[in-house]
Short mmCIF file of C-alpha atoms in Angstrom, two decimals:
data_model
loop_
_atom_site.label_atom_id
_atom_site.label_comp_id
_atom_site.label_asym_id
_atom_site.label_seq_id
_atom_site.Cartn_x
_atom_site.Cartn_y
_atom_site.Cartn_z
CA UNK A 262 26.87 30.84 12.70
CA UNK A 263 28.89 28.81 10.22
CA UNK A 264 28.71 25.05 10.72
CA UNK A 265 31.73 22.91 9.92
CA UNK A 266 31.16 19.82 7.79
CA UNK A 267 32.22 17.60 10.70
CA UNK A 268 29.56 19.13 12.95
CA UNK A 269 26.89 18.57 10.30
CA UNK A 270 28.02 14.98 9.76
CA UNK A 271 27.79 14.40 13.51
CA UNK A 272 24.21 15.72 13.41
CA UNK A 273 23.46 13.30 10.56
CA UNK A 274 24.81 10.37 12.55
CA UNK A 275 22.66 11.25 15.55
CA UNK A 276 19.49 12.25 13.70
CA UNK A 277 19.33 9.84 10.76
CA UNK A 278 16.80 6.99 11.09
CA UNK A 279 18.11 3.43 11.26
CA UNK A 280 17.79 1.68 7.90
CA UNK A 281 16.07 2.92 4.77
CA UNK A 282 12.75 3.82 6.40
CA UNK A 283 12.03 6.54 8.95
CA UNK A 284 10.16 5.48 12.08
CA UNK A 285 6.53 6.51 12.46
CA UNK A 286 5.04 8.13 15.52
CA UNK A 287 2.56 6.55 17.91
CA UNK A 288 -0.52 5.02 16.33
CA UNK A 289 1.29 4.52 13.02
CA UNK A 290 0.83 8.18 12.03
CA UNK A 291 3.57 10.13 10.34
CA UNK A 292 5.00 12.88 12.59
CA UNK A 293 4.49 16.46 11.45
CA UNK A 294 7.67 17.63 9.77
CA UNK A 295 9.34 20.91 10.70
CA UNK A 296 9.82 23.11 7.60
CA UNK A 297 13.33 22.60 6.26
CA UNK A 298 15.18 25.91 5.70
CA UNK A 299 17.28 26.20 2.55
CA UNK A 300 20.26 28.54 3.17
CA UNK A 301 21.74 30.66 0.39
CA UNK A 302 24.79 29.53 -1.56
CA UNK A 303 27.05 32.21 -0.04
CA UNK A 304 28.06 29.69 2.63
CA UNK A 305 28.46 26.31 0.85
CA UNK A 306 28.65 24.36 4.12
CA UNK A 307 25.32 25.77 5.32
CA UNK A 308 23.75 25.60 1.85
CA UNK A 309 24.49 21.88 1.54
CA UNK A 310 23.67 20.97 5.14
CA UNK A 311 19.87 20.40 4.61
CA UNK A 312 20.65 17.81 1.93
CA UNK A 313 23.27 16.12 4.09
CA UNK A 314 21.10 16.05 7.22
CA UNK A 315 18.13 14.64 5.24
CA UNK A 316 20.19 12.35 3.01
CA UNK A 317 18.73 9.14 4.47
CA UNK A 318 15.17 10.26 3.65
CA UNK A 319 16.20 11.60 0.23
CA UNK A 320 17.65 8.24 -0.76
CA UNK A 321 15.01 6.05 0.90
CA UNK A 322 12.56 4.13 -1.32
CA UNK A 323 9.73 4.90 1.12
CA UNK A 324 9.87 8.51 2.25
CA UNK A 325 7.83 9.72 5.28
CA UNK A 326 4.66 11.31 3.84
CA UNK A 327 4.86 14.60 5.75
CA UNK A 328 8.54 15.14 4.96
CA UNK A 329 8.20 14.09 1.33
CA UNK A 330 5.82 17.00 0.63
CA UNK A 331 8.46 19.61 1.44
CA UNK A 332 10.27 21.47 -1.38
CA UNK A 333 13.57 19.87 -0.39
CA UNK A 334 12.05 16.54 -1.54
CA UNK A 335 9.55 17.58 -4.23
CA UNK A 336 11.89 20.04 -6.00
CA UNK A 337 15.27 18.44 -5.29
CA UNK A 338 16.66 18.26 -8.86
CA UNK A 339 15.83 21.91 -9.59
CA UNK A 340 17.13 23.11 -6.22
CA UNK A 341 20.39 21.24 -6.68
CA UNK A 342 20.83 22.57 -10.22
CA UNK A 343 20.28 26.14 -9.00
CA UNK A 344 22.68 25.61 -6.11
CA UNK A 345 25.32 24.23 -8.46
CA UNK A 346 25.00 27.23 -10.76
CA UNK A 347 25.36 29.56 -7.77
CA UNK A 348 28.50 27.75 -6.62
CA UNK A 349 30.01 27.98 -10.11
CA UNK A 350 29.18 31.70 -10.32
CA UNK A 351 30.65 32.34 -6.87
CA UNK A 352 33.82 30.45 -7.79
CA UNK A 353 34.32 32.68 -10.84
CA UNK A 354 34.85 35.73 -8.62
CA UNK A 355 36.31 34.01 -5.56
CA UNK A 356 39.95 34.46 -4.49
CA UNK A 357 42.36 31.55 -5.10
CA UNK A 358 42.14 30.31 -1.52
CA UNK A 359 38.35 29.85 -1.92
CA UNK A 360 38.47 27.92 -5.20
CA UNK A 361 38.74 24.49 -3.55
CA UNK A 362 35.75 25.36 -1.33
CA UNK A 363 33.45 25.87 -4.30
CA UNK A 364 34.99 23.02 -6.33
CA UNK A 365 34.24 20.56 -3.53
CA UNK A 366 30.77 22.06 -3.09
CA UNK A 367 30.03 21.48 -6.80
CA UNK A 368 31.39 17.92 -6.52
CA UNK A 369 29.09 17.27 -3.54
CA UNK A 370 26.06 18.58 -5.43
CA UNK A 371 26.91 16.35 -8.39
CA UNK A 372 27.21 13.29 -6.14
CA UNK A 373 23.84 13.97 -4.49
CA UNK A 374 22.23 14.43 -7.92
CA UNK A 375 23.78 11.20 -9.20
CA UNK A 376 22.60 9.30 -6.11
CA UNK A 377 19.04 10.57 -6.61
CA UNK A 378 19.13 9.57 -10.29
CA UNK A 379 20.29 6.10 -9.24
CA UNK A 380 17.41 5.92 -6.74
CA UNK A 381 14.91 6.82 -9.48
CA UNK A 382 16.26 4.10 -11.79
CA UNK A 383 16.19 1.53 -8.98
CA UNK A 384 12.55 2.40 -8.21
CA UNK A 385 11.60 2.11 -11.90
CA UNK A 386 13.29 -1.29 -12.15
CA UNK A 387 11.48 -2.47 -9.01
CA UNK A 388 8.09 -1.36 -10.36
CA UNK A 389 8.81 -2.98 -13.73
CA UNK A 390 9.63 -6.32 -12.12
CA UNK A 391 6.45 -6.15 -10.05
CA UNK A 392 4.43 -5.35 -13.19
CA UNK A 393 5.90 -8.39 -14.98
CA UNK A 394 4.78 -10.64 -12.11
CA UNK A 395 1.27 -9.20 -12.22
CA UNK A 396 1.08 -9.61 -16.00
CA UNK A 397 2.09 -13.26 -15.72
CA UNK A 398 -0.72 -13.91 -13.22
CA UNK A 399 -3.26 -12.15 -15.43
CA UNK A 400 -2.25 -14.27 -18.41
CA UNK A 401 -2.85 -17.41 -16.37
CA UNK A 402 -6.28 -16.18 -15.28
CA UNK A 403 -7.35 -15.16 -18.79
CA UNK A 404 -7.16 -18.77 -19.91
CA UNK A 405 -10.20 -19.57 -17.74
CA UNK A 406 -12.45 -17.74 -20.20
CA UNK A 407 -11.63 -20.12 -23.05
CA UNK A 408 -11.81 -23.53 -21.36
CA UNK A 409 -14.60 -24.85 -23.57
CA UNK A 410 -12.58 -24.29 -26.73
CA UNK A 411 -11.07 -27.49 -28.09
CA UNK A 412 -13.39 -29.80 -26.06
CA UNK A 413 -15.45 -31.86 -28.50
CA UNK A 414 -19.07 -32.89 -27.93
CA UNK A 415 -21.99 -31.14 -26.28
CA UNK A 416 -24.59 -31.53 -23.57
CA UNK A 417 -23.74 -33.22 -20.27
CA UNK A 418 -20.51 -34.75 -21.57
CA UNK A 419 -19.11 -31.42 -22.59
CA UNK A 420 -20.29 -29.76 -19.36
CA UNK A 421 -18.53 -32.44 -17.32
CA UNK A 422 -15.38 -32.07 -19.38
CA UNK A 423 -15.44 -28.30 -18.89
CA UNK A 424 -15.96 -28.75 -15.13
CA UNK A 425 -12.98 -31.10 -14.92
CA UNK A 426 -10.87 -28.74 -16.98
CA UNK A 427 -11.89 -25.80 -14.82
CA UNK A 428 -10.87 -27.68 -11.69
CA UNK A 429 -7.52 -28.54 -13.21
CA UNK A 430 -7.06 -24.94 -14.36
CA UNK A 431 -7.87 -23.57 -10.90
CA UNK A 432 -5.17 -25.74 -9.38
CA UNK A 433 -2.67 -24.64 -12.00
CA UNK A 434 -3.52 -20.98 -11.43
CA UNK A 435 -3.27 -21.42 -7.67
CA UNK A 436 0.18 -22.96 -8.00
CA UNK A 437 1.24 -20.31 -10.51
CA UNK A 438 -0.01 -17.52 -8.23
CA UNK A 439 1.93 -19.02 -5.34
CA UNK A 440 5.10 -19.18 -7.40
CA UNK A 441 4.55 -15.66 -8.77
CA UNK A 442 3.93 -14.31 -5.28
CA UNK A 443 7.04 -15.96 -3.87
CA UNK A 444 9.07 -14.85 -6.88
CA UNK A 445 7.70 -11.29 -6.64
CA UNK A 446 8.47 -11.07 -2.94
CA UNK A 447 11.97 -12.41 -3.54
CA UNK A 448 12.57 -9.89 -6.34
CA UNK A 449 11.28 -7.03 -4.19
CA UNK A 450 13.42 -8.09 -1.26
CA UNK A 451 16.45 -8.42 -3.51
CA UNK A 452 15.89 -4.98 -5.06
CA UNK A 453 15.50 -3.34 -1.64
CA UNK A 454 18.62 -5.06 -0.31
CA UNK A 455 20.63 -4.05 -3.36
CA UNK A 456 19.50 -0.45 -3.03
CA UNK A 457 20.28 -0.43 0.70
CA UNK A 458 23.84 -1.39 -0.15
CA UNK A 459 24.17 1.10 -3.00
CA UNK A 460 22.62 3.95 -1.02
CA UNK A 461 25.09 3.27 1.81
CA UNK A 462 27.93 3.59 -0.70
CA UNK A 463 26.43 6.84 -2.02
CA UNK A 464 26.13 8.27 1.48
CA UNK A 465 29.76 7.44 2.21
CA UNK A 466 30.96 9.13 -0.99
CA UNK A 467 28.78 12.18 -0.39
CA UNK A 468 29.91 12.49 3.23
CA UNK A 469 33.56 12.25 2.19
CA UNK A 470 33.08 14.97 -0.43
CA UNK A 471 31.13 17.22 1.95
CA UNK A 472 33.86 16.92 4.58
CA UNK A 473 36.19 18.66 2.10
CA UNK A 474 33.89 21.69 1.77
CA UNK A 475 35.88 23.98 4.06
#
């Protein structure tokens, strides 16, 4: 049975999880995912429907573990490339009245691929910013190993000076860690919020394109 794009979009609206993260089952365990069928390209509406229905999970930063192991998620770029090639090949022999069908199908594939590329870049930027925060904290901590350098004298006087310096250094590190933690959390929150907005825009563009596959 051929599904219209509007029917599939209605399914997406009813089935998609609220927000960027899918809800977990009872006890915090991920629900077992039903295998996702991947229809052939002969029917572009049906062939694209698995990607449309699962678009929220595909674009989410944190994908449900069980679902993320499925080919639709682990092999997405290759599957989309193959699907695009099949649409192009089908368009070459299709009658004039079918040309717009395959053209819009190719456009939808390209939009999904671009959205996934954008997601990958956003994730890399997020991880890079987190790594910078960690590196800054490590640099602060490494200074503890060289506290005695530059302190003149020896014996009890030097030991007392080192102890005072260590105490001062601990306070500095504690304050720096607090600032780094707050800054890191703020950066993470900002990155997630920015991606939530961008992914919403991607979903709207993809849905609009898919609605023309008819």
